[in-house]
Amino acid sequence: MTTQTPHDPGRLEKILAYMVAGVVGLSILAFLAVILGTAAGAGDNDGFSQGVWPAVLTLPLFGLPLGFLLIITLMIVSGIRRAREARQNRE
């Protein structure tokens, strides 16, 4: 019977995972801010074009696709690491 020892993810995988969580989490918070701002009346009289609102409105437009690309990158890096470990364990 073989015993499997859990392997710690590498530094790159940890960084990618935290980046995904940060970017997607910030985008979701931006969505919530827009919903709450609309409910509070910030969108009346062109209110979303002033102050910090333009950045809040555009954050999900860039953050969510970036998060998607980071998830794909994380999956590729993790797959390469697992394949390398499997190859080493066969030898």
PDB file of C-alpha atoms in Angstrom:
ATOM      1  CA  MET A   1       0.000   0.000   0.000  1.00  0.00           C
ATOM      2  CA  THR A   2       1.369   3.392  -0.952  1.00  0.00           C
ATOM      3  CA  THR A   3       1.262   6.302   1.378  1.00  0.00           C
ATOM      4  CA  GLN A   4       0.622   9.694  -0.093  1.00  0.00           C
ATOM      5  CA  THR A   5       2.149  12.683   1.538  1.00  0.00           C
ATOM      6  CA  PRO A   6       0.344  15.950   0.908  1.00  0.00           C
ATOM      7  CA  HIS A   7       2.454  18.407  -1.016  1.00  0.00           C
ATOM      8  CA  ASP A   8       2.500  22.077  -0.225  1.00  0.00           C
ATOM      9  CA  PRO A   9       1.604  24.250  -3.175  1.00  0.00           C
ATOM     10  CA  GLY A  10       4.506  26.309  -4.414  1.00  0.00           C
ATOM     11  CA  ARG A  11       4.996  30.000  -3.936  1.00  0.00           C
ATOM     12  CA  LEU A  12       3.613  30.802  -7.403  1.00  0.00           C
ATOM     13  CA  GLU A  13       0.424  28.833  -6.742  1.00  0.00           C
ATOM     14  CA  LYS A  14      -0.142  30.629  -3.440  1.00  0.00           C
ATOM     15  CA  ILE A  15       0.419  34.027  -5.040  1.00  0.00           C
ATOM     16  CA  LEU A  16      -1.977  33.198  -7.887  1.00  0.00           C
ATOM     17  CA  ALA A  17      -4.623  31.941  -5.454  1.00  0.00           C
ATOM     18  CA  TYR A  18      -4.430  35.111  -3.359  1.00  0.00           C
ATOM     19  CA  MET A  19      -4.526  37.262  -6.490  1.00  0.00           C
ATOM     20  CA  VAL A  20      -7.671  35.467  -7.692  1.00  0.00           C
ATOM     21  CA  ALA A  21      -9.332  35.921  -4.309  1.00  0.00           C
ATOM     22  CA  GLY A  22      -8.360  39.591  -4.143  1.00  0.00           C
ATOM     23  CA  VAL A  23      -9.354  40.557  -7.680  1.00  0.00           C
ATOM     24  CA  VAL A  24     -12.653  38.659  -7.711  1.00  0.00           C
ATOM     25  CA  GLY A  25     -13.491  39.737  -4.158  1.00  0.00           C
ATOM     26  CA  LEU A  26     -12.836  43.388  -4.992  1.00  0.00           C
ATOM     27  CA  SER A  27     -14.995  43.110  -8.119  1.00  0.00           C
ATOM     28  CA  ILE A  28     -17.860  41.638  -6.109  1.00  0.00           C
ATOM     29  CA  LEU A  29     -17.538  44.442  -3.562  1.00  0.00           C
ATOM     30  CA  ALA A  30     -17.666  46.939  -6.444  1.00  0.00           C
ATOM     31  CA  PHE A  31     -20.893  45.306  -7.669  1.00  0.00           C
ATOM     32  CA  LEU A  32     -22.378  45.617  -4.202  1.00  0.00           C
ATOM     33  CA  ALA A  33     -21.259  49.241  -3.949  1.00  0.00           C
ATOM     34  CA  VAL A  34     -23.001  50.072  -7.230  1.00  0.00           C
ATOM     35  CA  ILE A  35     -26.183  48.316  -6.098  1.00  0.00           C
ATOM     36  CA  LEU A  36     -26.159  50.123  -2.758  1.00  0.00           C
ATOM     37  CA  GLY A  37     -25.248  53.428  -4.411  1.00  0.00           C
ATOM     38  CA  THR A  38     -28.129  53.086  -6.843  1.00  0.00           C
ATOM     39  CA  ALA A  39     -30.506  52.297  -3.996  1.00  0.00           C
ATOM     40  CA  ALA A  40     -29.224  55.322  -2.074  1.00  0.00           C
ATOM     41  CA  GLY A  41     -29.769  57.593  -5.067  1.00  0.00           C
ATOM     42  CA  ALA A  42     -26.178  58.221  -6.118  1.00  0.00           C
ATOM     43  CA  GLY A  43     -27.052  57.584  -9.760  1.00  0.00           C
ATOM     44  CA  ASP A  44     -29.542  60.452  -9.922  1.00  0.00           C
ATOM     45  CA  ASN A  45     -28.485  63.570 -11.826  1.00  0.00           C
ATOM     46  CA  ASP A  46     -25.384  61.927 -13.306  1.00  0.00           C
ATOM     47  CA  GLY A  47     -23.942  61.104  -9.886  1.00  0.00           C
ATOM     48  CA  PHE A  48     -22.023  58.027 -11.061  1.00  0.00           C
ATOM     49  CA  SER A  49     -19.730  60.143 -13.244  1.00  0.00           C
ATOM     50  CA  GLN A  50     -18.222  62.006 -10.295  1.00  0.00           C
ATOM     51  CA  GLY A  51     -15.744  61.132  -7.594  1.00  0.00           C
ATOM     52  CA  VAL A  52     -14.718  57.513  -7.146  1.00  0.00           C
ATOM     53  CA  TRP A  53     -17.744  56.084  -8.962  1.00  0.00           C
ATOM     54  CA  PRO A  54     -16.172  55.783 -12.441  1.00  0.00           C
ATOM     55  CA  ALA A  55     -13.438  53.557 -10.997  1.00  0.00           C
ATOM     56  CA  VAL A  56     -15.990  51.516  -9.049  1.00  0.00           C
ATOM     57  CA  LEU A  57     -18.095  51.050 -12.179  1.00  0.00           C
ATOM     58  CA  THR A  58     -15.167  49.937 -14.352  1.00  0.00           C
ATOM     59  CA  LEU A  59     -13.466  47.680 -11.797  1.00  0.00           C
ATOM     60  CA  PRO A  60     -15.648  44.606 -12.504  1.00  0.00           C
ATOM     61  CA  LEU A  61     -15.201  45.117 -16.256  1.00  0.00           C
ATOM     62  CA  PHE A  62     -11.475  44.475 -15.889  1.00  0.00           C
ATOM     63  CA  GLY A  63     -11.346  42.538 -12.614  1.00  0.00           C
ATOM     64  CA  LEU A  64     -13.587  39.617 -13.516  1.00  0.00           C
ATOM     65  CA  PRO A  65     -11.856  38.740 -16.823  1.00  0.00           C
ATOM     66  CA  LEU A  66      -8.491  39.126 -15.083  1.00  0.00           C
ATOM     67  CA  GLY A  67      -9.690  36.800 -12.313  1.00  0.00           C
ATOM     68  CA  PHE A  68     -10.781  34.283 -14.945  1.00  0.00           C
ATOM     69  CA  LEU A  69      -7.367  34.383 -16.610  1.00  0.00           C
ATOM     70  CA  LEU A  70      -5.660  34.006 -13.240  1.00  0.00           C
ATOM     71  CA  ILE A  71      -7.804  30.936 -12.456  1.00  0.00           C
ATOM     72  CA  ILE A  72      -6.828  29.356 -15.777  1.00  0.00           C
ATOM     73  CA  THR A  73      -3.169  30.156 -15.081  1.00  0.00           C
ATOM     74  CA  LEU A  74      -3.465  28.625 -11.610  1.00  0.00           C
ATOM     75  CA  MET A  75      -4.983  25.456 -13.064  1.00  0.00           C
ATOM     76  CA  ILE A  76      -2.170  25.153 -15.622  1.00  0.00           C
ATOM     77  CA  VAL A  77       0.568  25.706 -13.032  1.00  0.00           C
ATOM     78  CA  SER A  78      -1.055  23.213 -10.675  1.00  0.00           C
ATOM     79  CA  GLY A  79      -1.434  20.643 -13.459  1.00  0.00           C
ATOM     80  CA  ILE A  80       2.222  20.989 -14.438  1.00  0.00           C
ATOM     81  CA  ARG A  81       3.296  20.534 -10.810  1.00  0.00           C
ATOM     82  CA  ARG A  82       1.092  17.456 -10.377  1.00  0.00           C
ATOM     83  CA  ALA A  83       2.349  15.900 -13.614  1.00  0.00           C
ATOM     84  CA  ARG A  84       5.936  16.514 -12.545  1.00  0.00           C
ATOM     85  CA  GLU A  85       5.270  14.896  -9.136  1.00  0.00           C
ATOM     86  CA  ALA A  86       3.532  11.922 -10.741  1.00  0.00           C
ATOM     87  CA  ARG A  87       6.491  11.437 -13.079  1.00  0.00           C
ATOM     88  CA  GLN A  88       8.907  11.526 -10.142  1.00  0.00           C
ATOM     89  CA  ASN A  89       6.820   9.042  -8.139  1.00  0.00           C
ATOM     90  CA  ARG A  90       6.801   6.529 -11.014  1.00  0.00           C
ATOM     91  CA  GLU A  91      10.583   6.399 -11.104  1.00  0.00           C
TER      92      GLU A  91
END
